[in-house]
Coordinates of C-alpha atoms and ligand atoms in Angstrom, one line a residue:
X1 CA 71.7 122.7 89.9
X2 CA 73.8 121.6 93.3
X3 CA 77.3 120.8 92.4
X4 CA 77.7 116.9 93.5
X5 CA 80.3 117.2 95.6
X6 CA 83.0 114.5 96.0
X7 CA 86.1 113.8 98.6
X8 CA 89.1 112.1 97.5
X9 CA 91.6 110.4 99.9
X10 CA 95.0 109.1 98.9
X11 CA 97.6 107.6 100.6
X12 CA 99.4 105.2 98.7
X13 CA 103.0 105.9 99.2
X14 CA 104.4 109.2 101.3
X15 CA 102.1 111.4 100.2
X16 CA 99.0 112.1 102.5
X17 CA 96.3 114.1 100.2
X18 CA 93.1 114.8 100.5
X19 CA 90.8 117.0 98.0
X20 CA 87.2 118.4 97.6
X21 CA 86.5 118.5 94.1
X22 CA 83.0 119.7 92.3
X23 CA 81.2 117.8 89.4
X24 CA 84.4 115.2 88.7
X25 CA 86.6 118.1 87.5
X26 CA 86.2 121.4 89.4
X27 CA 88.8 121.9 92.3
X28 CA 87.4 123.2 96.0
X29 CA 90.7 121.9 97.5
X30 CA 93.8 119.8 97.5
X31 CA 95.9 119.7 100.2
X32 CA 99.0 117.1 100.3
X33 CA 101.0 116.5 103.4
X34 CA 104.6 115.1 102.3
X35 CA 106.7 113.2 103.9
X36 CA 110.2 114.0 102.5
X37 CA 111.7 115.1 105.2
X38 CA 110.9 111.8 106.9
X39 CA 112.4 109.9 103.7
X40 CA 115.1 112.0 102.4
X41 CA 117.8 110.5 104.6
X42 CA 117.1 106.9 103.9
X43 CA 117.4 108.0 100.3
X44 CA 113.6 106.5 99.2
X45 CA 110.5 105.9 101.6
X46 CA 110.3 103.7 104.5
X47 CA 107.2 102.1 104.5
X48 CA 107.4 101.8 108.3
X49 CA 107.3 105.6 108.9
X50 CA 105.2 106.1 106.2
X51 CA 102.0 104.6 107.6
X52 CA 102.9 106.1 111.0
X53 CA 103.1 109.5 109.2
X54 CA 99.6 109.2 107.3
X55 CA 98.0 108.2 110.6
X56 CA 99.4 111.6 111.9
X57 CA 98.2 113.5 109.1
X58 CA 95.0 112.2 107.7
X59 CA 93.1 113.7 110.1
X60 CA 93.9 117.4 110.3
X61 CA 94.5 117.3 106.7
X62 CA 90.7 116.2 106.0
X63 CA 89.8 118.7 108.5
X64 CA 91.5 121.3 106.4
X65 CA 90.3 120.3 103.3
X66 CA 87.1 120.8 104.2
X67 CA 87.6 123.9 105.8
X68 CA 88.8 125.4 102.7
X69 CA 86.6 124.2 100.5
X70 CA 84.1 126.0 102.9
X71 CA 81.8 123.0 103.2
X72 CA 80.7 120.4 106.2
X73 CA 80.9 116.5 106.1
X74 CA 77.2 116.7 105.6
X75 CA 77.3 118.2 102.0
X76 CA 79.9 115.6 100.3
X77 CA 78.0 113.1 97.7
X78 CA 80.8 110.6 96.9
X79 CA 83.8 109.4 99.0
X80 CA 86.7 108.2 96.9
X81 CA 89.9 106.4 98.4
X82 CA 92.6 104.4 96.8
X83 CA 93.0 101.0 97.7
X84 CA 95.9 100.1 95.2
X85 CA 98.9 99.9 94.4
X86 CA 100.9 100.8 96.4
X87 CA 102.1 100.0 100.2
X88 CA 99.9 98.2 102.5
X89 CA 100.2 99.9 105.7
X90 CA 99.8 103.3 103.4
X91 CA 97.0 102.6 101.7
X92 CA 95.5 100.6 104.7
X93 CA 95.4 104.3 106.8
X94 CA 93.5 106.1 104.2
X95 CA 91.4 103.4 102.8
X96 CA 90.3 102.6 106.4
X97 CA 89.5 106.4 106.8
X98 CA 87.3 106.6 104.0
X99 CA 85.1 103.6 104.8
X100 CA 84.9 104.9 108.8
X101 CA 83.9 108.7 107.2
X102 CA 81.7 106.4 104.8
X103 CA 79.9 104.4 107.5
X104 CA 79.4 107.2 109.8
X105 CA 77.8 109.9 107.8
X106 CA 76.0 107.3 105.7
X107 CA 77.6 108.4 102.2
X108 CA 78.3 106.7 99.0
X109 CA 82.2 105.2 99.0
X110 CA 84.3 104.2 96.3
X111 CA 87.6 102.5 95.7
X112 CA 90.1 103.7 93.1
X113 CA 92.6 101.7 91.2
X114 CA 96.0 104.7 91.7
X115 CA 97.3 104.1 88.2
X116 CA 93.6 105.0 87.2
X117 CA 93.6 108.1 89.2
X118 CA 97.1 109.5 87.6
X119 CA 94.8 109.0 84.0
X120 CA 92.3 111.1 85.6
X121 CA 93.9 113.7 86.9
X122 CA 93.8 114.9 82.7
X123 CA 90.1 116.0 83.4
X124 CA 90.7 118.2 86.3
X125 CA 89.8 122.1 85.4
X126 CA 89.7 121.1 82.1
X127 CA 86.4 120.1 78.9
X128 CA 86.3 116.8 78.7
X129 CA 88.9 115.0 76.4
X130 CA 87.5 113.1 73.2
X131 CA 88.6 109.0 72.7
X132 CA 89.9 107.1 71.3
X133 CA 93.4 108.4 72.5
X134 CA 97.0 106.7 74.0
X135 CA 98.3 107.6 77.7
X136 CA 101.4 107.2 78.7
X137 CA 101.2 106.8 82.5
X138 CA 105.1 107.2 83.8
X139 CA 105.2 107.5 87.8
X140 CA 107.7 106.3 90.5
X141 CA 106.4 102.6 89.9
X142 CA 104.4 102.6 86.9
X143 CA 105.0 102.8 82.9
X144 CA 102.7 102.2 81.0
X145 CA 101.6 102.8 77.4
X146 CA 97.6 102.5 76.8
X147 CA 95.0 102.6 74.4
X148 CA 91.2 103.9 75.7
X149 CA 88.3 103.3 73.2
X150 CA 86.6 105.2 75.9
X151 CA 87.0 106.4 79.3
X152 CA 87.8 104.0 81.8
X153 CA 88.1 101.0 79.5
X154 CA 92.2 100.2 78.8
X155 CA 94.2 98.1 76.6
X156 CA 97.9 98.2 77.7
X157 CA 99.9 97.9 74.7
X158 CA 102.9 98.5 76.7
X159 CA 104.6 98.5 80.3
X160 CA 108.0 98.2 82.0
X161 CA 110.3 95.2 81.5
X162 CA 112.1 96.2 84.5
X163 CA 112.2 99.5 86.3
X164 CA 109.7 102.0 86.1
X165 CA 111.0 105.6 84.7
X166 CA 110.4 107.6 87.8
X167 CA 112.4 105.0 89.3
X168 CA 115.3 105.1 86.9
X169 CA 115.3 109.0 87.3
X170 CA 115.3 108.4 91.0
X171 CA 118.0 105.6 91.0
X172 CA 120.3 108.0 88.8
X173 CA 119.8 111.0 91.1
X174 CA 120.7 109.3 93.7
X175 CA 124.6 107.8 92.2
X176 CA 124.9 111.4 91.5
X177 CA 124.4 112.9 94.9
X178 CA 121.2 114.4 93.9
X179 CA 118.8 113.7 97.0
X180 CA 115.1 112.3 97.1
X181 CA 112.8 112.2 95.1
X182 CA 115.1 112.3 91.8
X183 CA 113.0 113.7 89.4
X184 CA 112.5 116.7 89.9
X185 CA 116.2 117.2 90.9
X186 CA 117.4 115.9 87.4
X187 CA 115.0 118.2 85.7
X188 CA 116.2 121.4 87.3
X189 CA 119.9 120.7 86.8
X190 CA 119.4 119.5 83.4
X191 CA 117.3 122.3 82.2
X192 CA 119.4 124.1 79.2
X193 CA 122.0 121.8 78.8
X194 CA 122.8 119.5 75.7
X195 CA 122.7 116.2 77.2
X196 CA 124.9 114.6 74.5
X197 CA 126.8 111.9 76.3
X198 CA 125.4 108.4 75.1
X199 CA 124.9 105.6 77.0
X200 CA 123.9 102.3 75.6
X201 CA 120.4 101.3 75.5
X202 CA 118.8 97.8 75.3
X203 CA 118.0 97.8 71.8
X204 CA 116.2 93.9 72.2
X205 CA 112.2 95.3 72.5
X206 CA 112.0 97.5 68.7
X207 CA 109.1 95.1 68.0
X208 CA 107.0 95.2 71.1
X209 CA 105.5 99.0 73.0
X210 CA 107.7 97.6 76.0
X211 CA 109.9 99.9 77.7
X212 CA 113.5 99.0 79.6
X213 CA 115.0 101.2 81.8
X214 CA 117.4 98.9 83.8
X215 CA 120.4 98.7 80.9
X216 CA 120.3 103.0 80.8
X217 CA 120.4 103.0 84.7
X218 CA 123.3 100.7 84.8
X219 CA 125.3 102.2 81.7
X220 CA 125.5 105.6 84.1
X221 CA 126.6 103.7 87.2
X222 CA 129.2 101.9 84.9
X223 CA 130.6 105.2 83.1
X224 CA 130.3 107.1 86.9
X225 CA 132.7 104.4 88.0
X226 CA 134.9 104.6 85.2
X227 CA 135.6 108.2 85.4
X228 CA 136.2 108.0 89.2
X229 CA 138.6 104.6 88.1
X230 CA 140.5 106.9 85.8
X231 CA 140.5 109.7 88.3
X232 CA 138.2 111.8 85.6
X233 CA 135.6 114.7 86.7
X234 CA 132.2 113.9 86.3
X235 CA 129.7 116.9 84.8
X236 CA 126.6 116.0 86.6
X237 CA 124.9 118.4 84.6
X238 CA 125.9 116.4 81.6
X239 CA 125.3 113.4 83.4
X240 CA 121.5 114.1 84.2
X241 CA 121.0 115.9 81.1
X242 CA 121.9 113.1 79.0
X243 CA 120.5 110.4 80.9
X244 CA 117.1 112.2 80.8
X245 CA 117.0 112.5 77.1
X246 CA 117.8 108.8 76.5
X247 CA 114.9 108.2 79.1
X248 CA 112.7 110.6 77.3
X249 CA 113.7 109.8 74.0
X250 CA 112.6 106.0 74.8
X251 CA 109.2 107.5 76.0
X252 CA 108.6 109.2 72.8
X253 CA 109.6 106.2 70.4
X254 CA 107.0 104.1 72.1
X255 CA 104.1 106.7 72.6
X256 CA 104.8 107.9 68.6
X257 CA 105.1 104.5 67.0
X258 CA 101.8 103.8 69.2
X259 CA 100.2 107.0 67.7
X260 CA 100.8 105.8 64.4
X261 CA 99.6 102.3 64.7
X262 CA 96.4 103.4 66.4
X263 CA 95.7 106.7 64.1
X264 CA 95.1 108.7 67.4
X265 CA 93.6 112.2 67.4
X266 CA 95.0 113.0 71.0
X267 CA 97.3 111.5 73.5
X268 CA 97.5 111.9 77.3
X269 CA 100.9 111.9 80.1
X270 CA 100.3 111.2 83.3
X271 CA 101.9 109.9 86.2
X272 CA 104.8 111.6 88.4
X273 CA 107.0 112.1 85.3
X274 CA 104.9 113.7 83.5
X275 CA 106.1 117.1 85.7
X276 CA 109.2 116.6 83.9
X277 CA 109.8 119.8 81.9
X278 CA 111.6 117.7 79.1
X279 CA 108.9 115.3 78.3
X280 CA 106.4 118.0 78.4
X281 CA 108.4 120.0 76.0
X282 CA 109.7 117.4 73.6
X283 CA 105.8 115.7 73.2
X284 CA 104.7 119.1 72.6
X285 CA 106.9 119.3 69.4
X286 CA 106.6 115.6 68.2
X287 CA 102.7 115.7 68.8
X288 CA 102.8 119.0 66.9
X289 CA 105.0 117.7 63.7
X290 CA 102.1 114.7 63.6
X291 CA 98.7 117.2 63.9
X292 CA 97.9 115.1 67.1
X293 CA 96.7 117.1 70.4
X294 CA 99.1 116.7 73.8
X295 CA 97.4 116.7 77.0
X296 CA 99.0 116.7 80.4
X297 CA 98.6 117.9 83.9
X298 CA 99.0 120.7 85.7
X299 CA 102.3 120.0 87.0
X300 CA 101.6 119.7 90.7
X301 CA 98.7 117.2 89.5
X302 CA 100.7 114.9 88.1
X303 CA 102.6 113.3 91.1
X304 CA 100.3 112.8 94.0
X305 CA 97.1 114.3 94.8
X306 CA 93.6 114.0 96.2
X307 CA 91.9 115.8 93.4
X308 CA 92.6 112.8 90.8
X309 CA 91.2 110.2 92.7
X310 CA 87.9 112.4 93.7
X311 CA 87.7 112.7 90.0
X312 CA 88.5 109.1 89.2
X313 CA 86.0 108.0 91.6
X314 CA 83.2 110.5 90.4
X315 CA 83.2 109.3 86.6
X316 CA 83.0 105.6 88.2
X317 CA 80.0 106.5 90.3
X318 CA 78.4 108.6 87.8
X319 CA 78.9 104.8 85.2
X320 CA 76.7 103.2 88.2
X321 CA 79.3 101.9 90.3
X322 CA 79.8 101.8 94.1
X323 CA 81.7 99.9 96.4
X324 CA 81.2 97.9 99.3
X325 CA 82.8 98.9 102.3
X326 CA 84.4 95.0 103.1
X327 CA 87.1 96.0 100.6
X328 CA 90.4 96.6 101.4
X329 CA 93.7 97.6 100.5
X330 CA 95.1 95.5 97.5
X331 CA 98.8 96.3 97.4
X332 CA 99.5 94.9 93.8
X333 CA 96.3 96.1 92.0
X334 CA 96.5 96.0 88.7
X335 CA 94.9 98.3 85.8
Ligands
KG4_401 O1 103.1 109.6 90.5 P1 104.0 109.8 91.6 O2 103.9 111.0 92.4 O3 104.0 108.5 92.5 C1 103.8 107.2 92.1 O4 102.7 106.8 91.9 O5 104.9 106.6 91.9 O6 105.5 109.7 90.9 C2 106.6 109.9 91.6 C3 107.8 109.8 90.7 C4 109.1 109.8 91.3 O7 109.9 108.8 90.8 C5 109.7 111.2 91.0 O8 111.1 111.2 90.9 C6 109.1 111.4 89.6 O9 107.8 110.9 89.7 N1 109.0 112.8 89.2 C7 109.7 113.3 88.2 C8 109.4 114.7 88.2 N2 108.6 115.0 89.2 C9 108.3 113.8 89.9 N3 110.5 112.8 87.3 C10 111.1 113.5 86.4 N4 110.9 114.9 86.3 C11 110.1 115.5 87.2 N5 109.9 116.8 87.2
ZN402 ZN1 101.3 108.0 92.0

């Protein structure tokens, strides 16, 4: 049988992506254009330049896409674009591409919900992955703890109070001199060291799934400035190492506690953070110590990517959906 081909389109924040992906799981191509040079002086992304750089790139990047996937606009089944969350004027350039590709060459479109595409990217190049299971999706402006019955249906049992994690890491990287994006600047310094400076943590949400990463955040801007007050060094290995396991250590509370309430067989990460070499490692062992399987991304398909949201949108269109091309970008979409 034909593969059913479908093209994925993202473009919610400085990231311009687009990917040819086979059947809902099977890679052709994934190309992502990113902008950090354009953001890395600014110290986070200017939503400004952002747009103006996606409307550079979308273009040859499609064209590219294609061209490695070896196939013509004429054999692509599905188009799939994100249309939140995310920044207006970002999604706006690639949502709007879609539909005009959409229109033109007379071919299915539809809309993907971001956060929904970071929980899909767990069925690229991989079997499918039984439910009931518990994702933790942890990205630059998402956390968030779920339960799915079954694909594609979700019941949060948990989110951020305040920040998001990738955002803490980011926030943290940057007090330390680390440069944009954070992440995955805290996980290479931090890799092989203790981490065993404490910093206090809100203790107030035991009862609830919730998460808080705004009290850890400011406990290492507060000790940075009173080493500097004291005239002190500061170990920025330390430093990162340590913030990174309270941060991760938080993660796994929730995500195990959940596991146990909800008698889970498997649980996915996904979501920017889910790179991090940490997390991977320390949900490994936890998930191992409990007999419950630990599924994750390749990492360069956690932050990101075209792929996911081809392979979001596939298992949507495949569930009878489609969607009308009067949408548009919806900059706080929710899950
Ligand atoms: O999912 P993503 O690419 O974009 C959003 O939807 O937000 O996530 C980006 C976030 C950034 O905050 C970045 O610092 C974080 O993911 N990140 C990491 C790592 N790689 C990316 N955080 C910790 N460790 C990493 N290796
Ligand atoms: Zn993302």
């Amino acid at each position: 049988m034909a593969e059913f081909i479908t093209l994925g389109i993202e473009s919610s924040c400085d990231e311009t992506a687009v990917a040819v992906v086979a059947d809902g799981t099977i890679i052709k191509s994934n190309l992502i254009s990113s902008q950090l040079d354009l953001h890395a002086r600014f110290g986070g992304v200017v939503p400004e330049l952002a747009a103006r750089s996606h409307l550079e790139v979308v273009l040859p990047i499609y064209r590219l896409a294609l061209e490695e996937a070896g196939i013509e606009l004429k054999d692509v089944n599905l188009i799939a674009a994100t249309y939140g969350p995310g920044l207006v004027g970002s999604l706006l350039v690639g949502l709007s591409f879609a539909k005009g590709l959409a229109l033109a060459a007379n071919i299915p479109f539809i809309a993907v919900n971001h956060i929904e595409g970071h929980i899909y990217a767990n069925v690229l190049e991989r079997l499918p992955i039984k439910t009931p299971l518990l994702c933790l999706t942890v990205s630059g402006g998402h956390t968030d703890l779920l339960y799915l019955e079954r694909w594609g249906v979700y019941k949060i049992l948990g989110r951020t109070r305040d920040d998001a994690a990738g955002e803490a890491f980011d926030k943290v990287a940057r007090v330390l001199g680390l440069g944009y994006p954070g992440g995955p600047a805290i996980d290479k310094i931090a890799r092989g060291v203790t981490g065993d400076l404490e910093f206090a943590q809100i203790k107030g949400l035991a009862e609830t799934y919730d998460f808080s990463f705004s009290g850890l955040k400011t406990a290492v801007i507060n000790y940075l400035h009173r080493q500097k007050q004291m005239g002190a060094g500061i170990d920025v290995e330390q430093v990162a190492a340590s913030f990174q396991r309270l941060a991760v250590e938080q993660l796994l509370d929730k995500l195990f506690k959940a596991a146990h309430d909800y008698r889970v067989p498997s649980i996915l990460l996904s979501g920017g953070v889910a790179a991090n070499s940490y997390l991977r490692q320390r949900c490994q062992v936890e998930a191992e110590k409990r007999g419950i399987r630990i599924f994750y991304p390749e990492r360069e398909l956690c932050t990101d990517n075209g792929a996911m949201i081809a392979a979001a949108g596939y298992f949507h269109y495949q569930a009878g959906e489609i969607t009308g091309l009067e949408i548009t970008a919806q900059p706080d979409l929710k899950l």
